[in-house]
Amino acid sequence: MADAVHVGSGKVRELYALDDARLLLVASDRISTFDVVLPTEIPDKGRVLTGLSGFWFARTQSVCPNHLLALRPDGRSTECRRLRMLPIECVVRGYLSGSGWKDYRTTGEVCGHRLPAALRESDRLAEPIFTPATKAASGHDENITRTQAAALVGAEQLAEVERLSIALYQLAADHARGCGIIIADTKFEFGLDGGGRLVFADEALTPDSSRFWPADEYKPGGPQPSFDKQFVRDFCERTGWNKTYPGPQLPADVVAGTRARYIEAFERLTSMKFSTYLANPTTVLK
Ligand code: Q0N
């Protein structure tokens, strides 16, 4: 890290340049809810998400090349290839939730996909749909149609990231379902390497980039509990917090319960003990 140059910040991650060709992505233990980063951290959250991303990158190589070069021994830092990122977020939805549900309710469509009438909140879709978004000036993601996305990246490029996104989602959602986790939706980012080839980048199918739901509690017709953040959300609702900065501090039992849920997601999906990952992060790549 001595000569890594800080080049960017997300809400809960930091990006450093190692050299012209490589970046270091560092996942913190910060947690956000209702779009606000809370003052209390969840110990090991960044390691869980880094390990899960590594797991999915290793298991989706046959679908799409990715940016991962190495996981560092700290378990929270990923060395990756430096790419030219596409200016769209590649969202795939297998279930109707969040902004997808909101848009469907008001227009009957999501990003130009006309859906059947009378769907309920959290219903499973007959087929997963590709629903791209852009980073709006506000920092908030804004859903766009595939026609608008094609204007940003080109029709050919868009068709290819749509095909890859759906294939990645289907592979992961099928695996997760066998582990008792519904991946309701997820957001992918792609970049281009020096040869103009598409590369799967950023984080891969983590609870921060996706909606994870416990399958045994799935009940369409309303919002679903979050696999990872539900204790935090419930606590925040109980405090009467108005969901603007700053957020409340979390009590120890909420921190411990939330940490346990992240680790449970890791262990269910990877079928590996989290302690094995901590002892040697590269084990998740095998
Ligand atoms: C990159 N972002 C958006 C970390 C995540 N492999 C790459 N090459 C070039 N640029 C990026 C990547 C990746 N991944 C991705 N920004 C730059 C998300 N960031 C926000 C800050 O924290």
Tab-separated table of N, CA, C and O and ligand atoms in Angstrom, residues 8-11 13-15 23 25 67 80-85 135 189 201-203, ligand 1:
chain	number	residue	atom	x	y	z
A	8	GLY	N	-10.191	6.810	-5.977
A	8	GLY	CA	-11.649	6.909	-5.930
A	8	GLY	C	-12.226	6.355	-4.651
A	8	GLY	O	-11.586	5.555	-3.955
A	9	SER	N	-13.429	6.789	-4.344
A	9	SER	CA	-14.150	6.323	-3.161
A	9	SER	C	-15.568	5.990	-3.540
A	9	SER	O	-16.210	6.739	-4.278
A	10	GLY	N	-16.048	4.862	-3.014
A	10	GLY	CA	-17.483	4.601	-3.031
A	10	GLY	C	-17.980	4.836	-1.623
A	10	GLY	O	-17.220	5.272	-0.754
A	11	LYS	N	-19.250	4.526	-1.378
A	11	LYS	CA	-19.779	4.711	-0.023
A	11	LYS	C	-19.027	3.834	0.971
A	11	LYS	O	-18.753	4.277	2.087
A	13	ARG	N	-16.267	1.509	-0.159
A	13	ARG	CA	-15.030	0.951	-0.730
A	13	ARG	C	-14.114	2.058	-1.195
A	13	ARG	O	-14.566	3.161	-1.496
A	14	GLU	N	-12.819	1.710	-1.283
A	14	GLU	CA	-11.817	2.657	-1.759
A	14	GLU	C	-11.048	2.014	-2.907
A	14	GLU	O	-10.863	0.792	-2.929
A	15	LEU	N	-10.603	2.846	-3.815
A	15	LEU	CA	-9.891	2.383	-4.996
A	15	LEU	C	-8.529	3.077	-5.044
A	15	LEU	O	-8.455	4.306	-4.911
A	23	LEU	N	-5.195	-1.918	-10.306
A	23	LEU	CA	-5.854	-1.180	-9.222
A	23	LEU	C	-5.960	-2.075	-7.995
A	23	LEU	O	-5.925	-3.310	-8.101
A	25	LEU	N	-8.696	-2.635	-4.964
A	25	LEU	CA	-10.055	-2.352	-4.502
A	25	LEU	C	-10.122	-2.803	-3.042
A	25	LEU	O	-9.903	-3.985	-2.761
A	67	HIS	N	-11.861	-9.014	-13.920
A	67	HIS	CA	-10.719	-8.143	-13.618
A	67	HIS	C	-9.834	-8.658	-12.488
A	67	HIS	O	-8.777	-8.087	-12.233
A	80	CYS	N	-6.705	-5.819	-9.141
A	80	CYS	CA	-7.469	-6.047	-10.365
A	80	CYS	C	-6.880	-5.303	-11.550
A	80	CYS	O	-6.104	-4.361	-11.384
A	81	ARG	N	-7.271	-5.764	-12.732
A	81	ARG	CA	-6.827	-5.122	-13.971
A	81	ARG	C	-7.506	-3.773	-14.118
A	81	ARG	O	-8.715	-3.651	-13.876
A	82	ARG	N	-6.738	-2.806	-14.534
A	82	ARG	CA	-7.301	-1.474	-14.776
A	82	ARG	C	-7.953	-1.468	-16.158
A	82	ARG	O	-7.316	-1.789	-17.158
A	83	LEU	N	-9.214	-1.074	-16.189
A	83	LEU	CA	-10.007	-1.138	-17.423
A	83	LEU	C	-10.567	0.234	-17.776
A	83	LEU	O	-10.535	1.156	-16.964
A	84	ARG	N	-11.126	0.322	-18.978
A	84	ARG	CA	-11.965	1.486	-19.342
A	84	ARG	C	-13.395	1.086	-19.047
A	84	ARG	O	-13.975	0.259	-19.758
A	85	MET	N	-13.976	1.659	-17.974
A	85	MET	CA	-15.307	1.213	-17.539
A	85	MET	C	-16.395	1.742	-18.469
A	85	MET	O	-16.341	2.888	-18.916
A	135	LYS	N	-25.408	6.363	-13.689
A	135	LYS	CA	-25.131	7.178	-12.517
A	135	LYS	C	-25.578	8.595	-12.860
A	135	LYS	O	-24.966	9.257	-13.689
A	189	GLU	N	-20.893	-4.403	-13.339
A	189	GLU	CA	-20.184	-3.385	-14.103
A	189	GLU	C	-19.170	-4.081	-15.001
A	189	GLU	O	-18.543	-5.059	-14.591
A	201	ALA	N	-16.149	-6.562	-14.017
A	201	ALA	CA	-15.332	-5.820	-13.051
A	201	ALA	C	-16.115	-5.524	-11.776
A	201	ALA	O	-17.190	-6.084	-11.537
A	202	ASP	N	-15.543	-4.661	-10.958
A	202	ASP	CA	-16.155	-4.186	-9.716
A	202	ASP	C	-16.395	-5.362	-8.767
A	202	ASP	O	-15.562	-6.243	-8.650
A	203	GLU	N	-17.528	-5.391	-8.064
A	203	GLU	CA	-17.809	-6.503	-7.152
A	203	GLU	C	-18.761	-7.469	-7.849
A	203	GLU	O	-19.487	-7.077	-8.763
B	1	Q0N	C1	-13.634	1.400	-11.455
B	1	Q0N	N1	-15.504	2.013	-10.417
B	1	Q0N	C2	-16.849	2.087	-9.902
B	1	Q0N	C3	-14.607	1.120	-5.746
B	1	Q0N	C4	-15.657	0.858	-6.791
B	1	Q0N	N2	-11.105	-2.652	-12.880
B	1	Q0N	C5	-11.395	-1.319	-12.911
B	1	Q0N	N3	-10.673	-0.541	-13.758
B	1	Q0N	C6	-10.939	0.768	-13.817
B	1	Q0N	N4	-11.859	1.368	-13.075
B	1	Q0N	C7	-12.606	0.676	-12.204
B	1	Q0N	C8	-12.389	-0.721	-12.088
B	1	Q0N	C9	-13.141	-1.530	-11.172
B	1	Q0N	N5	-13.739	-2.166	-10.436
B	1	Q0N	C10	-14.854	0.992	-10.992
B	1	Q0N	N6	-14.730	3.088	-10.494
B	1	Q0N	C11	-13.588	2.742	-11.138
B	1	Q0N	C12	-17.050	1.654	-8.483
B	1	Q0N	N7	-16.012	2.051	-7.559
B	1	Q0N	C13	-16.317	3.164	-6.690
B	1	Q0N	C14	-15.209	3.397	-5.663
B	1	Q0N	O1	-14.925	2.230	-4.924
